[in-house]
Coordinates of C-alpha atoms in Angstrom, one line a residue:
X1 CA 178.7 -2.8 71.6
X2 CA 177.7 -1.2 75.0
X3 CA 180.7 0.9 74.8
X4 CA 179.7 2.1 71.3
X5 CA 176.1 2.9 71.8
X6 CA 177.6 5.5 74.7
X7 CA 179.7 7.2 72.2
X8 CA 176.9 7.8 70.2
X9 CA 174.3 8.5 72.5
X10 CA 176.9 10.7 74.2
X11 CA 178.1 12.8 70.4
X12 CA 174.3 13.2 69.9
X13 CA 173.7 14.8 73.0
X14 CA 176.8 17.1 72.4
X15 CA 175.5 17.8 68.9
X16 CA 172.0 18.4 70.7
X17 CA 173.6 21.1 73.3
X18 CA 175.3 22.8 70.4
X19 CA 172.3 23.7 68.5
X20 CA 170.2 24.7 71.6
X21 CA 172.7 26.5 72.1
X22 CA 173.4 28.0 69.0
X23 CA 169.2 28.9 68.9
X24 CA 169.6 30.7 72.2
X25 CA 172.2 33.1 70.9
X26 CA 169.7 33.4 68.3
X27 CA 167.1 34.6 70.3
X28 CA 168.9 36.7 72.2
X29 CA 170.6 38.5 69.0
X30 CA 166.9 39.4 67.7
X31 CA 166.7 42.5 69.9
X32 CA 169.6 43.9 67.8
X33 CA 168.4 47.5 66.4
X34 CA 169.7 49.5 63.5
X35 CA 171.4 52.5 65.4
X36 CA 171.0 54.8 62.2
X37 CA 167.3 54.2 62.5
X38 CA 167.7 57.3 65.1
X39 CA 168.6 59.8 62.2
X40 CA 164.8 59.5 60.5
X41 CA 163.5 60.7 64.2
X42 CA 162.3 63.9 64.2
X43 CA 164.2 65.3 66.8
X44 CA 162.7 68.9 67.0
X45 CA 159.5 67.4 68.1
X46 CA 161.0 65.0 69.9
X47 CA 162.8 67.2 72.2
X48 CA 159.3 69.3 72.5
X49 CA 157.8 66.3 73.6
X50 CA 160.5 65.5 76.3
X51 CA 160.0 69.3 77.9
X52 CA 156.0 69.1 77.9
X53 CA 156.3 65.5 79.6
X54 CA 159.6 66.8 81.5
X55 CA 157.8 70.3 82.6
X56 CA 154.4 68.3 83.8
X57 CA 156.2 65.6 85.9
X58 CA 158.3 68.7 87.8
X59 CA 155.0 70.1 88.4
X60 CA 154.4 66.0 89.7
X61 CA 157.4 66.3 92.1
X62 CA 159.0 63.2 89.8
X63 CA 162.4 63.1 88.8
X64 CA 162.9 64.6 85.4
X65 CA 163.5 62.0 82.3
X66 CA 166.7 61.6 80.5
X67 CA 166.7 61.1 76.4
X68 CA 168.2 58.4 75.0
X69 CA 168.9 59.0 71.5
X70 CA 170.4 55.6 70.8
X71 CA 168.8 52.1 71.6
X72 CA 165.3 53.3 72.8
X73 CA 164.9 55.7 70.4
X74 CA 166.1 53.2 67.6
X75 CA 163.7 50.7 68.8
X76 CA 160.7 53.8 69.1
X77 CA 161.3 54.9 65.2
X78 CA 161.2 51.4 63.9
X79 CA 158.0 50.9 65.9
X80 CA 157.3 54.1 64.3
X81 CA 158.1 53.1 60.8
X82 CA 156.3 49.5 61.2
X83 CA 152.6 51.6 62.4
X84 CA 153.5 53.3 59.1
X85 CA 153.4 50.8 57.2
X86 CA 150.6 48.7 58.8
X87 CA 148.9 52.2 58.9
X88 CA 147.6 51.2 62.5
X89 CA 148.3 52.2 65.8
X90 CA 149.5 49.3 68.0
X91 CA 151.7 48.0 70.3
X92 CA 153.2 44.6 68.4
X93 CA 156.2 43.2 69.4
X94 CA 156.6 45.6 72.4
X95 CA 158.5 42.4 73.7
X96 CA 160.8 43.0 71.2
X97 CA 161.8 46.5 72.2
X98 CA 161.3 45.9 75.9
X99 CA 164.2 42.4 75.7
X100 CA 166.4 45.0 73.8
X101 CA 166.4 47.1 76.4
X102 CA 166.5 44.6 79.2
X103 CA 169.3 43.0 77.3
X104 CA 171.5 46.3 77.9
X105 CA 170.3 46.6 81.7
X106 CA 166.9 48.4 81.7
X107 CA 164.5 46.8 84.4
X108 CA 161.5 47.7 83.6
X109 CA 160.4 49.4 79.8
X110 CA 157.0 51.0 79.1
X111 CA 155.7 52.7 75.8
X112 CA 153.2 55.2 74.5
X113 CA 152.0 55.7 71.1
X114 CA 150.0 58.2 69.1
X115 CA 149.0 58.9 65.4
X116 CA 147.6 62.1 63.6
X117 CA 148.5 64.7 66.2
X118 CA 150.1 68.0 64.9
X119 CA 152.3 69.4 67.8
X120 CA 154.4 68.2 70.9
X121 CA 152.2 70.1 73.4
X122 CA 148.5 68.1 71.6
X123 CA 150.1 65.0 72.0
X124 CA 151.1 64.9 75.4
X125 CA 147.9 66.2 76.1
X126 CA 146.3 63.4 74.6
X127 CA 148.2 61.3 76.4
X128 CA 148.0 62.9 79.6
X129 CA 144.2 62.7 79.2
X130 CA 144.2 59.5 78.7
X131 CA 144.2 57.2 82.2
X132 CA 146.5 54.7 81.1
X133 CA 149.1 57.1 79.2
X134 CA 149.3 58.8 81.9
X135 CA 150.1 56.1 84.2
X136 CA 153.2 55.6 81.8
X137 CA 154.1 59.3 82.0
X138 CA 154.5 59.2 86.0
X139 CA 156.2 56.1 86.6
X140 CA 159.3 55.2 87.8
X141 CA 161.0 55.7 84.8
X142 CA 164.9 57.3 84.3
X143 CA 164.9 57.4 80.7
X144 CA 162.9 58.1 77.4
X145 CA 163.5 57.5 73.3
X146 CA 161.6 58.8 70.8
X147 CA 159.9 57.8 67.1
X148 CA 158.4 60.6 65.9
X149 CA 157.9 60.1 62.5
X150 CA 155.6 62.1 59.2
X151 CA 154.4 59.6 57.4
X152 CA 154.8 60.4 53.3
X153 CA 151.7 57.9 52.9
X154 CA 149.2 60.3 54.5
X155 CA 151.2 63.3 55.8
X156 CA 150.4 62.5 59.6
X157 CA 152.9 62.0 62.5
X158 CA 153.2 58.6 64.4
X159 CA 154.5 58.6 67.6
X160 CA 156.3 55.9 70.2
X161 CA 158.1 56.9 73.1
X162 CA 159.4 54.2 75.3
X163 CA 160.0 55.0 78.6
X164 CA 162.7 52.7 81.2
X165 CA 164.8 52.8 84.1

């Protein structure tokens, strides 16, 4: 009877293991992005963006930012897209897009965002006037991705860049 009772207790804890485990992988596949999403960006602003913010942090003596128009910018358009449609500026689920990124070896991911601005060169002033943005702006970041999107809802730009190294 002893015997049995360990073959059971043991298959449960086996069945147990595989379905934690099973939930981890899960988890972990939840940062998966769309790579198309990178299409809808608009990249003309985008790349007028990266040489206002590139241009100011050569004045800054800091190293000069590299795009990414795969994963971060993916992950910055659908933050883009989900502001859109909860027509608010926010940061939710920047976990989300930070554990992507960390997933495929960033150390450390940052993000600004914006709404309602009509050129590259007012918002990165906005930002850059802005204490906190511009904290983001000079760090010790490699990389940046862009979601720069026009919303058809109210005909205003909404912006995320996320910055990483």
């Amino acid at each position: 009877m002893l015997v049995i009772n360990k073959k059971i207790s043991n298959l449960f804890l086996m069945v147990f293991i595989l379905l934690v485990s099973c939930s981890t992988d899960e988890i972990n596949n939840s940062s998966d992005i769309d790579l198309s999403l990178v299409n809808e960006n608009n990249w003309i602003m985008s790349n007028n963006i990266l040489n206002y913010i590139n241009d100011y942090r050569l004045q800054n003596d800091l190293n000069l930012l590299i795009k990414d128009s795969s994963y971060a910018t993916a992950y910055a358009v659908s933050h883009s897209k989900y502001m859109i449609e909860t027509q608010s500026v926010n940061h939710n689920n920047f976990f989300v897009r930070s554990n992507g990124l960390k997933n495929r070896g960033a150390i450390k991911v940052s993000e600004n965002v914006a709404y309602g601005y009509t050129s590259a060169q007012s918002v990165v002033n906005a930002w850059l006037n802005s204490q906190e943005h511009k904290e983001i702006i000079e760090g010790d970041f490699t990389n940046i991705g862009f979601g720069v999107i026009k919303s058809e809802l109210n005909n205003k730009y909404y912006f995320t860049t996320i910055y990483y190294k």
